[in-house]
PDB file of C-alpha atoms in Angstrom:
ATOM      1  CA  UNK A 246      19.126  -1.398   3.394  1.00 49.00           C
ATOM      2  CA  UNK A 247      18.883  -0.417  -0.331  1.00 70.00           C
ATOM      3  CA  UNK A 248      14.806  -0.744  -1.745  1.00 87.00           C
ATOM      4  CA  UNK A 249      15.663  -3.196  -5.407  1.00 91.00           C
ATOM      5  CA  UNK A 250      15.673  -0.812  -8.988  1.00 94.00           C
ATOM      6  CA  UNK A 251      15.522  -2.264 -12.004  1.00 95.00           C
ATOM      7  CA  UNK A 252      19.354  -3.305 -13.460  1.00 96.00           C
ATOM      8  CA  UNK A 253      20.763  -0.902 -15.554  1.00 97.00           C
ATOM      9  CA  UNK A 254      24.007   0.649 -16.861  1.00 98.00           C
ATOM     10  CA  UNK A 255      24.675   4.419 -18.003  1.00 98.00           C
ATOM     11  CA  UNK A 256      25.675   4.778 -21.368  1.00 98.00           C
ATOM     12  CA  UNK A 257      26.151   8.565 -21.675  1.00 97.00           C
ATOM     13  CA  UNK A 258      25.083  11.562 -19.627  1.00 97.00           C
ATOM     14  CA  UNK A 259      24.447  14.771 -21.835  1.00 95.00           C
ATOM     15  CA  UNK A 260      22.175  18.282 -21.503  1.00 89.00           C
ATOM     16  CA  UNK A 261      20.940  16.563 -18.353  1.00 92.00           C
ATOM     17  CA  UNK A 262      19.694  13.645 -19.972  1.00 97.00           C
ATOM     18  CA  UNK A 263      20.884   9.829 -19.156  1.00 98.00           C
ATOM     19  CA  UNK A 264      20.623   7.358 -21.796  1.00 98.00           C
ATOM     20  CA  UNK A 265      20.933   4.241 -19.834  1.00 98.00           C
ATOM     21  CA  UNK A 266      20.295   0.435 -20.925  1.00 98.00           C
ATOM     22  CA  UNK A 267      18.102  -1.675 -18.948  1.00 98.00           C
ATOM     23  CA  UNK A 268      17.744  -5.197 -18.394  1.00 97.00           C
ATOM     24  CA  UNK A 269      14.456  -7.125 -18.832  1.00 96.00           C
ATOM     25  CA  UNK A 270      12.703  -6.905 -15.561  1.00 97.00           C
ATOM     26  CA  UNK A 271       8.415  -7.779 -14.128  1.00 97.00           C
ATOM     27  CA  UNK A 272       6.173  -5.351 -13.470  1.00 97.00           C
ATOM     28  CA  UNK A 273       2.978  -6.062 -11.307  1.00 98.00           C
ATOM     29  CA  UNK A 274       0.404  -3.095 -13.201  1.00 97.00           C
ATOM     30  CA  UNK A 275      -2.582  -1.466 -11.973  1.00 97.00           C
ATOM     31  CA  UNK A 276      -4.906  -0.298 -14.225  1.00 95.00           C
ATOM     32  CA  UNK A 277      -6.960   3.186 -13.210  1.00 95.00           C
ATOM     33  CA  UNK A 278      -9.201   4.550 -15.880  1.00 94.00           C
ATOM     34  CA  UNK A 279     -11.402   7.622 -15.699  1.00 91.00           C
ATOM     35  CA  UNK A 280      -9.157   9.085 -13.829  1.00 87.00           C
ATOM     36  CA  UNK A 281      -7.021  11.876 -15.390  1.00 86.00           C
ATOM     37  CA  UNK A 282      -4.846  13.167 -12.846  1.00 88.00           C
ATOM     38  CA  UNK A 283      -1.515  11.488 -11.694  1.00 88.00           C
ATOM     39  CA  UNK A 284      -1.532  11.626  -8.012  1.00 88.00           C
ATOM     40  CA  UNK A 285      -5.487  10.639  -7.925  1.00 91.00           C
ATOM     41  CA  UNK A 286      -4.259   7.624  -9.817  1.00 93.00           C
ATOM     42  CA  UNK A 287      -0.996   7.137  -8.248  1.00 92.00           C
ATOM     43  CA  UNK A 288      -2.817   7.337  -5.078  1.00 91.00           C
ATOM     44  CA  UNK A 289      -5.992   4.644  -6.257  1.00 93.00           C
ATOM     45  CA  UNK A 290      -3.498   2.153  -7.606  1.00 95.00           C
ATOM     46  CA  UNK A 291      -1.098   2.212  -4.553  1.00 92.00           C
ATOM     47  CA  UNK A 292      -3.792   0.865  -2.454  1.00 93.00           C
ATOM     48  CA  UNK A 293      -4.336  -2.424  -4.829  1.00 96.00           C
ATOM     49  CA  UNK A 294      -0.005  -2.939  -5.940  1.00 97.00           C
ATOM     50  CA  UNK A 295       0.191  -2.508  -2.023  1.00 96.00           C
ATOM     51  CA  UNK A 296      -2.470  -5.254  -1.134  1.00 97.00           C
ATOM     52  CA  UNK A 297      -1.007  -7.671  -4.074  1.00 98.00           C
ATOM     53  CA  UNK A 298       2.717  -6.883  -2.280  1.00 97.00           C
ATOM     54  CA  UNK A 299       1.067  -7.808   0.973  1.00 97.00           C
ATOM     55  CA  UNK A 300      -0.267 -11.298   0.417  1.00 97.00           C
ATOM     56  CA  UNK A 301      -3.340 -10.575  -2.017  1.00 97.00           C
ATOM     57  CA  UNK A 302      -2.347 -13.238  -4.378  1.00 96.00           C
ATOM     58  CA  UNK A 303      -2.848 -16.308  -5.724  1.00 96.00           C
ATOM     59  CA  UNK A 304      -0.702 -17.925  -2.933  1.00 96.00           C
ATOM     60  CA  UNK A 305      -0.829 -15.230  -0.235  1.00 97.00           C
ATOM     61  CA  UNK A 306       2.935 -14.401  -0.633  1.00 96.00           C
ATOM     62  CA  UNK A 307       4.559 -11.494   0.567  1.00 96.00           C
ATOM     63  CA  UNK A 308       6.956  -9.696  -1.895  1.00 96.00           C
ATOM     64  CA  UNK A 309       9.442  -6.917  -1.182  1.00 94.00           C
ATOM     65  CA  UNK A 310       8.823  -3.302  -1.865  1.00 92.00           C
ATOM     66  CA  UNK A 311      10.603  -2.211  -4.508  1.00 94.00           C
ATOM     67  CA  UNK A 312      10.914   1.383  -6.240  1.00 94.00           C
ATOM     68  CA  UNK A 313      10.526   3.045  -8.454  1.00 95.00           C
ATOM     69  CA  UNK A 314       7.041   3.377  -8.365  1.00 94.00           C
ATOM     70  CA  UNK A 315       6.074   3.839 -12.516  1.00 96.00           C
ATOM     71  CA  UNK A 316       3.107   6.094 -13.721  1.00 95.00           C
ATOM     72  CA  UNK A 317       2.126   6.171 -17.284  1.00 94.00           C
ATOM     73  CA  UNK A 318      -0.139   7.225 -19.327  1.00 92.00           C
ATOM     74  CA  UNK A 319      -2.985   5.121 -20.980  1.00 92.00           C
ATOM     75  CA  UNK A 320      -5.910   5.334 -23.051  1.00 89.00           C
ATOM     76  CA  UNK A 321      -7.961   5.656 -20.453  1.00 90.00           C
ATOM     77  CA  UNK A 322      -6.533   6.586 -17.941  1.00 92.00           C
ATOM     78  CA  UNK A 323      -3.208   5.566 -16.395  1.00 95.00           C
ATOM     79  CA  UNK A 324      -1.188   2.763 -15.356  1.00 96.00           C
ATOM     80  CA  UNK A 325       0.506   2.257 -12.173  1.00 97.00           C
ATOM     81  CA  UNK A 326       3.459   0.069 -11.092  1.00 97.00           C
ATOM     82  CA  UNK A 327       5.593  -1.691  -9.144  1.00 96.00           C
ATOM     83  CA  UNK A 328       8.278  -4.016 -10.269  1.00 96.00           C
ATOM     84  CA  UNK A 329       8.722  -7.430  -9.210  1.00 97.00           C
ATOM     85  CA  UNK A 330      12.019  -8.488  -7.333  1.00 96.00           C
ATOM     86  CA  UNK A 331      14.384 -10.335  -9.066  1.00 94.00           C
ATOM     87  CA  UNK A 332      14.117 -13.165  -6.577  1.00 93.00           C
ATOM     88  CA  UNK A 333      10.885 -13.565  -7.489  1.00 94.00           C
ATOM     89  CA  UNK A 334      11.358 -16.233 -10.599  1.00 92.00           C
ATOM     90  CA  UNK A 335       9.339 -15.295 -13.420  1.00 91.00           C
ATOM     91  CA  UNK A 336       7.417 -18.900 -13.393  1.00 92.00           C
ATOM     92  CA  UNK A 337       6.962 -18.035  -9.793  1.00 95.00           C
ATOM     93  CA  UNK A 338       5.302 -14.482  -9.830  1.00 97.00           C
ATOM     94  CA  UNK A 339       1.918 -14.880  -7.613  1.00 97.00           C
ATOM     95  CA  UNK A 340      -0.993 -14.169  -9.865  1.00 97.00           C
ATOM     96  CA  UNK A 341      -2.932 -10.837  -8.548  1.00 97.00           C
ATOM     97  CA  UNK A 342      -6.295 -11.504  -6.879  1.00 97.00           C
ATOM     98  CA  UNK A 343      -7.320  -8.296  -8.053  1.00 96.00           C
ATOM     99  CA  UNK A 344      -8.318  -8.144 -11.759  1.00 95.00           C
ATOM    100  CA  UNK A 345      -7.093  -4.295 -12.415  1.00 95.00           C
ATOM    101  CA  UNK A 346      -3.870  -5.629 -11.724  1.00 97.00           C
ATOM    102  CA  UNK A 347      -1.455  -8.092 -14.042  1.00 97.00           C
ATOM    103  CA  UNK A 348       1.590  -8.762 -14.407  1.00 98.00           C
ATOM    104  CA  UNK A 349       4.305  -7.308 -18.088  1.00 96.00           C
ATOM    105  CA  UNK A 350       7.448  -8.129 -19.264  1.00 97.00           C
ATOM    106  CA  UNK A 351       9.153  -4.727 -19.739  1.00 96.00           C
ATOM    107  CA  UNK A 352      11.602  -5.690 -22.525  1.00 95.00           C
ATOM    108  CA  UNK A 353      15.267  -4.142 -21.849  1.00 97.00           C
ATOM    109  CA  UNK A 354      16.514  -1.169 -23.737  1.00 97.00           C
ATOM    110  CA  UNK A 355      18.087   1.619 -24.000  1.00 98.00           C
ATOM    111  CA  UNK A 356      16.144   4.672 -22.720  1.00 98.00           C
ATOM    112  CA  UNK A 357      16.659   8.362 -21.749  1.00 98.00           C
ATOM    113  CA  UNK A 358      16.062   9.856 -18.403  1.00 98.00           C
ATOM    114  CA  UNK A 359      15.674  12.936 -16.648  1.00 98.00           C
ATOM    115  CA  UNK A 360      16.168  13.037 -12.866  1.00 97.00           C
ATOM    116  CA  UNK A 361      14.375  16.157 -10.943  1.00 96.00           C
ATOM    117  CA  UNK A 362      13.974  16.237  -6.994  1.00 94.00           C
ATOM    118  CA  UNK A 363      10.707  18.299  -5.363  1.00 91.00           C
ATOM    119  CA  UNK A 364       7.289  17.118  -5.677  1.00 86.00           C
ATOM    120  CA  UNK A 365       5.287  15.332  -8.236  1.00 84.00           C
ATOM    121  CA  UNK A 366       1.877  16.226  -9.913  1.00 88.00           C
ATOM    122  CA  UNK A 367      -0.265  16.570 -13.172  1.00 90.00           C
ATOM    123  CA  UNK A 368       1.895  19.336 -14.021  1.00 93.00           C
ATOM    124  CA  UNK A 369       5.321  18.872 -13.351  1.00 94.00           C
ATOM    125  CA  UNK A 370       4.949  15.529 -15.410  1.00 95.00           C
ATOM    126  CA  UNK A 371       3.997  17.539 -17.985  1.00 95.00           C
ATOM    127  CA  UNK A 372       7.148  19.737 -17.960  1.00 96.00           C
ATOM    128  CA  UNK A 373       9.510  17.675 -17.420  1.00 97.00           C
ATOM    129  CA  UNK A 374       7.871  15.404 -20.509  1.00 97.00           C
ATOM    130  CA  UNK A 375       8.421  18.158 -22.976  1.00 97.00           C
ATOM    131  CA  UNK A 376      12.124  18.957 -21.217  1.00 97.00           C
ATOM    132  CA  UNK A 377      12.969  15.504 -21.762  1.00 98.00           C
ATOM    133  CA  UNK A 378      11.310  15.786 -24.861  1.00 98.00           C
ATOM    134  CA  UNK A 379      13.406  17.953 -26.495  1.00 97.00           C
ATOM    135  CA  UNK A 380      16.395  17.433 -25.215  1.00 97.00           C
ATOM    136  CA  UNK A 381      15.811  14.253 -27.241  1.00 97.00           C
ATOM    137  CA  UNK A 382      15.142  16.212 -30.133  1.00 97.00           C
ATOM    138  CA  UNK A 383      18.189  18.235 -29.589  1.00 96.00           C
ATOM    139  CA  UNK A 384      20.711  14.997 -29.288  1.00 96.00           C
ATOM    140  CA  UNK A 385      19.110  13.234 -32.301  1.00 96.00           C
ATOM    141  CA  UNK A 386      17.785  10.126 -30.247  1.00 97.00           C
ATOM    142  CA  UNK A 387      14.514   8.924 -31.547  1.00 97.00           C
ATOM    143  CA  UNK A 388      11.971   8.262 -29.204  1.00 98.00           C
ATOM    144  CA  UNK A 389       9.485   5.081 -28.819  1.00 96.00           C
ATOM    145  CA  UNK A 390       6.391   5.227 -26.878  1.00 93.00           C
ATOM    146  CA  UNK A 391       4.995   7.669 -24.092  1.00 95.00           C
ATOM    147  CA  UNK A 392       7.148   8.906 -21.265  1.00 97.00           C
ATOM    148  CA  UNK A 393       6.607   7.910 -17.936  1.00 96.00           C
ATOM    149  CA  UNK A 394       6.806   8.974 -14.550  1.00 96.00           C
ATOM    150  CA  UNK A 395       8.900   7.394 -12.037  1.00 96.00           C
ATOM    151  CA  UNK A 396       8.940   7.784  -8.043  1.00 94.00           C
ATOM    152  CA  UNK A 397      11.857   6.501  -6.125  1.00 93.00           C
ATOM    153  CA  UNK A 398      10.551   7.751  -2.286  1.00 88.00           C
ATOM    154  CA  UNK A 399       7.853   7.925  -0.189  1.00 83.00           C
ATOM    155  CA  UNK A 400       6.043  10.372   0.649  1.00 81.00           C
ATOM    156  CA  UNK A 401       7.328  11.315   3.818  1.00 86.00           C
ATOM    157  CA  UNK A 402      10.606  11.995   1.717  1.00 89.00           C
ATOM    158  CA  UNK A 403      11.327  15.644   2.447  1.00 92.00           C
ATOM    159  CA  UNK A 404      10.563  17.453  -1.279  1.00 89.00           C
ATOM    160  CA  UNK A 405      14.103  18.588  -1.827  1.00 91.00           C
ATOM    161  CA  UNK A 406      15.441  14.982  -1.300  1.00 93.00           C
ATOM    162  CA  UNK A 407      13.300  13.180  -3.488  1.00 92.00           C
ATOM    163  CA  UNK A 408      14.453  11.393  -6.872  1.00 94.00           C
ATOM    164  CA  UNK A 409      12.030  11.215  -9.800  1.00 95.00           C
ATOM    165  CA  UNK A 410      12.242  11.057 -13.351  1.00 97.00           C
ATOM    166  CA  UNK A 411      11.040  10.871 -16.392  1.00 98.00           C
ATOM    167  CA  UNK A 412      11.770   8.292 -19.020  1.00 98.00           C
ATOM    168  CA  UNK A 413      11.224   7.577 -22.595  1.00 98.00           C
ATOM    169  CA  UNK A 414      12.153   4.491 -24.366  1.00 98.00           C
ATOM    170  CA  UNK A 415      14.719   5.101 -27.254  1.00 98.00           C
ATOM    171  CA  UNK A 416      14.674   3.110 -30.506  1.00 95.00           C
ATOM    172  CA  UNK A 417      16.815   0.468 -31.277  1.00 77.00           C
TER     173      UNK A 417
END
């Protein structure tokens, strides 16, 4: 059985890059501050996005796993996601009992991607950032926003099969 993505079609593929236009889609969002590096976060936020999945809600419902999981930077930090199903109607969406998590719109739009398989740290984020970066720069799309990470397995994944990316909003 397939895990639920967010909806989105492929508009080009060049240099390695996808640019690729998304639908609208619900994020639940966990909040970790003080903390700069990815997997500490990743790892600190799982824990709450996997309690709110599990029935930590307003009205105790369970809601499928979906992937990918979504790191980003913040100001203080990072934030951590999973996105809501689509089944899950958006006046429907359980509120968090947790207050580092809430729930965003993630307005559709076209962004660029770069898929890489192996593992995923502080570092490799950081490369693959400034790949994506300037492969941007070299096509002539203009970027909006920071890039984020995004983590389609789980851990147990063997390195060499797992899909990340990274992904940068585009602007209109």
């Amino acid at each position: 059985m397939a895990i639920e993505q967010p909806t989105y079609k492929v508009l080009s593929t060049k240099n390695g890059i996808e640019v690729r236009d998304y639908d609208e889609y619900w994020i639940a969002e966990c909040r970790v501050d003080n903390v700069d590096d990815l997997s500490m976060a990743s790892s600190k936020a799982f824990r709450y996005l996997f309690n709110y999945i599990s029935g930590d809600n307003s009205v105790s419902q369970k809601i499928a796993m979906t992937s990918p999981v979504q790191q980003m930077p913040s100001e203080s930090g990072w934030l951590v996601s999973f996105v809501v199903p689509k089944d899950v109607s958006v006046g429907d969406i359980p509120v968090p009992a947790s207050s580092l998590i809430a729930i965003r719109k993630v307005d559709g739009g076209k962004y660029a991607a770069l898929r890489y398989s192996g593992l995923w740290n502080d570092k490799k984020f950081a490369e693959k950032s400034e790949e994506l970066l300037k492969a941007c720069a070299t096509l002539g799309l203009k970027t909006s926003g920071s890039v984020s990470s995004a983590v389609y397995n789980p851990p147990f994944m063997p390195a060499f099969l797992r899909r990340n990316e990274v992904l940068v909003r585009l602007e209109a």
